CSV table of C-alpha atoms in Angstrom, one decimal:
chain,number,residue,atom,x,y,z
L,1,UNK,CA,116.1,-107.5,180.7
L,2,UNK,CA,116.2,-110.2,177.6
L,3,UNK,CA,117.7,-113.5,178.4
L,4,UNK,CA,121.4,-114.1,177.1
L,5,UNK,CA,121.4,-116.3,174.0
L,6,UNK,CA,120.8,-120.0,174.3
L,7,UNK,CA,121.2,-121.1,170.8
L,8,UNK,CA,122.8,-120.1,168.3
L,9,UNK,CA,121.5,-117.3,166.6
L,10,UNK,CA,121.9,-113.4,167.6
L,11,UNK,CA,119.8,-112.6,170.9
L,12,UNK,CA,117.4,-110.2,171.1
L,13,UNK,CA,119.8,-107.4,172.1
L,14,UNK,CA,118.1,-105.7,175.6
L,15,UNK,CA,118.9,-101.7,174.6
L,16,UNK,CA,118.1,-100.6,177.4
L,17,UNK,CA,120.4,-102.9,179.7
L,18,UNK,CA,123.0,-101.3,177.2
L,19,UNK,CA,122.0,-97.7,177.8
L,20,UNK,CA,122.3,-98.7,181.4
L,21,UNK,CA,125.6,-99.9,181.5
L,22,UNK,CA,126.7,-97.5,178.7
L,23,UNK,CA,125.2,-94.7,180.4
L,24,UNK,CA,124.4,-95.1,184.2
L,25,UNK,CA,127.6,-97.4,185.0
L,26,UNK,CA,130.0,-96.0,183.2
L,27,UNK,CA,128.8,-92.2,182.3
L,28,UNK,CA,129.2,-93.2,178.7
L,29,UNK,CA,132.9,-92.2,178.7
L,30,UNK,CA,135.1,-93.9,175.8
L,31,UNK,CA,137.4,-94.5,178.5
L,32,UNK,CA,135.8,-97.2,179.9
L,33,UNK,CA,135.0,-99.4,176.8
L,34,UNK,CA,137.0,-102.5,177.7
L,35,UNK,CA,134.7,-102.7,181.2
L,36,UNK,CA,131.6,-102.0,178.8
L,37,UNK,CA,132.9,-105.0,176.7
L,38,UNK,CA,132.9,-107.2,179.5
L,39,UNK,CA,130.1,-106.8,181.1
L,40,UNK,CA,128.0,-107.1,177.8
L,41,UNK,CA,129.8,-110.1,177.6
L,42,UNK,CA,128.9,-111.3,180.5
L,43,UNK,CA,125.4,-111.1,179.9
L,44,UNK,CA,124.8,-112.2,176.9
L,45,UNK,CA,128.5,-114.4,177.3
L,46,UNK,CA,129.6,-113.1,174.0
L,47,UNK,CA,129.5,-110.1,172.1
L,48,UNK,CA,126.7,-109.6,170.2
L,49,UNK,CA,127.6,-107.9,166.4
L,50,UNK,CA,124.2,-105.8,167.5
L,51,UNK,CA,125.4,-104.9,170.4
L,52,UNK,CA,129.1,-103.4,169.8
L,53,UNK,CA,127.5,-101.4,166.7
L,54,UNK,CA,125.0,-99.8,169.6
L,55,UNK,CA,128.0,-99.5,171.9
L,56,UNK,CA,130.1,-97.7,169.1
L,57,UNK,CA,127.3,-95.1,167.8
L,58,UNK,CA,126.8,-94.4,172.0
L,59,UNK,CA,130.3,-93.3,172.5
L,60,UNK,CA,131.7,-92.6,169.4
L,61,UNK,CA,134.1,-95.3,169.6
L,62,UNK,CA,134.7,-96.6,165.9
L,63,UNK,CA,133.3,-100.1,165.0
L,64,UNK,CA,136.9,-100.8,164.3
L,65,UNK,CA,138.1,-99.8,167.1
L,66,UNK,CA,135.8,-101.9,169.4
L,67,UNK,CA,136.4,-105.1,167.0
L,68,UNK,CA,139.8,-105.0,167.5
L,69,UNK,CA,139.6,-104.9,170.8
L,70,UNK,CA,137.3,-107.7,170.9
L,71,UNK,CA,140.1,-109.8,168.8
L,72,UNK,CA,142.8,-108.9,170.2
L,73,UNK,CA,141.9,-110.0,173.9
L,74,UNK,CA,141.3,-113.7,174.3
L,75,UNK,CA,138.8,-113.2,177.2
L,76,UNK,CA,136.3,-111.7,174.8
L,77,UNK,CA,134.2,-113.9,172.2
L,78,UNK,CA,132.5,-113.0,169.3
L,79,UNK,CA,130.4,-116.5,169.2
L,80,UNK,CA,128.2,-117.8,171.9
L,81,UNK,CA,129.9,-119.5,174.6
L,82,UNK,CA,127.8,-122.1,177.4
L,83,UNK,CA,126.3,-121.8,180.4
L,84,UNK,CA,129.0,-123.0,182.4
L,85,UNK,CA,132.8,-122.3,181.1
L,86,UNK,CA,135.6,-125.0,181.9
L,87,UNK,CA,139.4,-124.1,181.4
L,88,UNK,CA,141.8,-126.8,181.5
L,89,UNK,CA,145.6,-125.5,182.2
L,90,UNK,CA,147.8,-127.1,179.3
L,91,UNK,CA,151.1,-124.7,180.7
L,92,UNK,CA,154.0,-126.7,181.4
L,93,UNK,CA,153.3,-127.8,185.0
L,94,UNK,CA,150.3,-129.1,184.4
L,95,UNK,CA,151.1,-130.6,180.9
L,96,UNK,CA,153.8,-132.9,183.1
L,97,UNK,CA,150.8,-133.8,185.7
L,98,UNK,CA,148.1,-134.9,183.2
L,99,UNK,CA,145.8,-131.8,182.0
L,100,UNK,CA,146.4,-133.0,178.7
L,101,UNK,CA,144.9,-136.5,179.5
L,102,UNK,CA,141.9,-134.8,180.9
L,103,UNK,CA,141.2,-132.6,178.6
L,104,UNK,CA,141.0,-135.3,176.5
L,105,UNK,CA,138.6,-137.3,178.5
L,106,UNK,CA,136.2,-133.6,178.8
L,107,UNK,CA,136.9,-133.7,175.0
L,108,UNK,CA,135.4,-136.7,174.3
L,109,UNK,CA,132.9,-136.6,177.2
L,110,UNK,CA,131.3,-133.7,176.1
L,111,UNK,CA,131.8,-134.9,172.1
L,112,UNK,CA,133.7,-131.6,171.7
L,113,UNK,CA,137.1,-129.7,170.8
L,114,UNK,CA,138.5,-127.8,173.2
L,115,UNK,CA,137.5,-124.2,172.6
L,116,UNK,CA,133.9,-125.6,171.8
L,117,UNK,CA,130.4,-125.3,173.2
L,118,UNK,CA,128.3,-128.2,173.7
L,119,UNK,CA,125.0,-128.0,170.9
L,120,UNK,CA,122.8,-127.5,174.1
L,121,UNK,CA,124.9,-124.5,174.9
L,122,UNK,CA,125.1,-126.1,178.5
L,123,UNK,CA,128.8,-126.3,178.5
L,124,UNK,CA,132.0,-124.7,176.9
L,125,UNK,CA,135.6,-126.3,176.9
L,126,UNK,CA,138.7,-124.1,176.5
L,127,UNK,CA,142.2,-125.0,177.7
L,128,UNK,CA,144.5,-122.3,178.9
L,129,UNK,CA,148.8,-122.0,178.0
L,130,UNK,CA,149.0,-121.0,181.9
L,131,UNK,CA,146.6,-120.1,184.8
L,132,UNK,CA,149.6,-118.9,187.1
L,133,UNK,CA,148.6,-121.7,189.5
L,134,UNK,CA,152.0,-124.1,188.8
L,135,UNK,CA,152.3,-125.2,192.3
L,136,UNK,CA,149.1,-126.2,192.2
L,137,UNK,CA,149.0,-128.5,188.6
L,138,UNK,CA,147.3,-129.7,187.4
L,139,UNK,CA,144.7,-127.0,188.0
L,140,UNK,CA,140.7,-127.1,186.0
L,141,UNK,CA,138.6,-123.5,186.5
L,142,UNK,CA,134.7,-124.0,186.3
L,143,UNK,CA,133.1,-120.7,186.1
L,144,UNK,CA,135.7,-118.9,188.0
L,145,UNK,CA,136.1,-121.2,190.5
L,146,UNK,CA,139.5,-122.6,190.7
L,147,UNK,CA,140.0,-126.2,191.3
L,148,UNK,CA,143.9,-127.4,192.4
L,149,UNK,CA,145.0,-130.8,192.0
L,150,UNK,CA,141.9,-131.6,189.4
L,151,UNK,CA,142.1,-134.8,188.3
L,152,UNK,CA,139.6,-136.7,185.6
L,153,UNK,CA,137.6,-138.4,188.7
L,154,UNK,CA,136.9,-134.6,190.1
L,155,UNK,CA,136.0,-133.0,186.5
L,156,UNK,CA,133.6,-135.7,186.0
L,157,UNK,CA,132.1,-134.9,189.3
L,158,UNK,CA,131.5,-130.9,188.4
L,159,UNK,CA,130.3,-131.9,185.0
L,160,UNK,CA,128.3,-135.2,185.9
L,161,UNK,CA,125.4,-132.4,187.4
L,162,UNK,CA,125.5,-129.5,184.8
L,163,UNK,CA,125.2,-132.2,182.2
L,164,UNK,CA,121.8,-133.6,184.2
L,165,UNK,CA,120.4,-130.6,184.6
């Protein structure tokens, strides 16, 4: 298995990691495209132009199809996103407790706009319109991990060590 892109040109797509989730995970069936997306996502933390082109021609999907899929859902990226993935709540709860102050400060911290990726690829910034989390505002997510209450003292804690490493 290749390693997912860590610049910013296309990765050396792994076809044989495809065939495997194509084939072997999902039986290949057309049905289960969006879970094929995701998990070639997940590797590679984007989706490849190589890669849905191989994933069309294996189930017969059109390219069209699959791209607008991949546009149409926000969770899915057609440029390379970091390492590590930090979403900021902006929804209305956490608007009134700060989020917008700290995603500022991660802004400016990391020398990035939100919905950016840090040049070493270490670290990507998005904000969110709502997490669902209101009672909980203002409310950060670092990798999937869900962090109430965040404030800009906690967020430079989780970054502080991904940025040394």
């Amino acid at each position: 298995m290749s390693e997912p892109n860590t610049c910013c040109e296309e990765p050396e797509i792994d076809f044989v990691f495809l065939d495997r989730i194509i084939q072997e995970e999902f039986g290949g069936r057309k049905e289960a495209m969006i879970m094929m997306m995701q998990t070639i996502q997940r590797h590679y933390r984007y989706l490849p132009e190589a890669a849905m082109i191989y994933l069309s021609h294996s189930i017969g999907v059109p390219l069209t199809k699959i791209y607008e899929v991949a546009t149409f859902y926000a969770s899915f990226s057609l440029v390379p996103k970091g390492k590590h993935i930090l979403h900021i709540c902006t929804g209305t709860a956490c608007h009134l407790r700060g989020s917008g102050g700290m995603v500022q400060h991660v802004a400016q911290k990391l020398g990035i706009e939100p919905g950016k990726t840090t040049a070493d690829m270490k670290l990507t910034l998005e904000t969110v319109n709502c997490l669902g989390a209101c009672a909980m505002a203002p409310v950060a997510v670092l990798d999937e991990q869900y962090h109430p209450q965040a404030t800009v003292g906690l967020i430079n804690e989780l970054l502080d060590p991904i940025l040394a490493e």
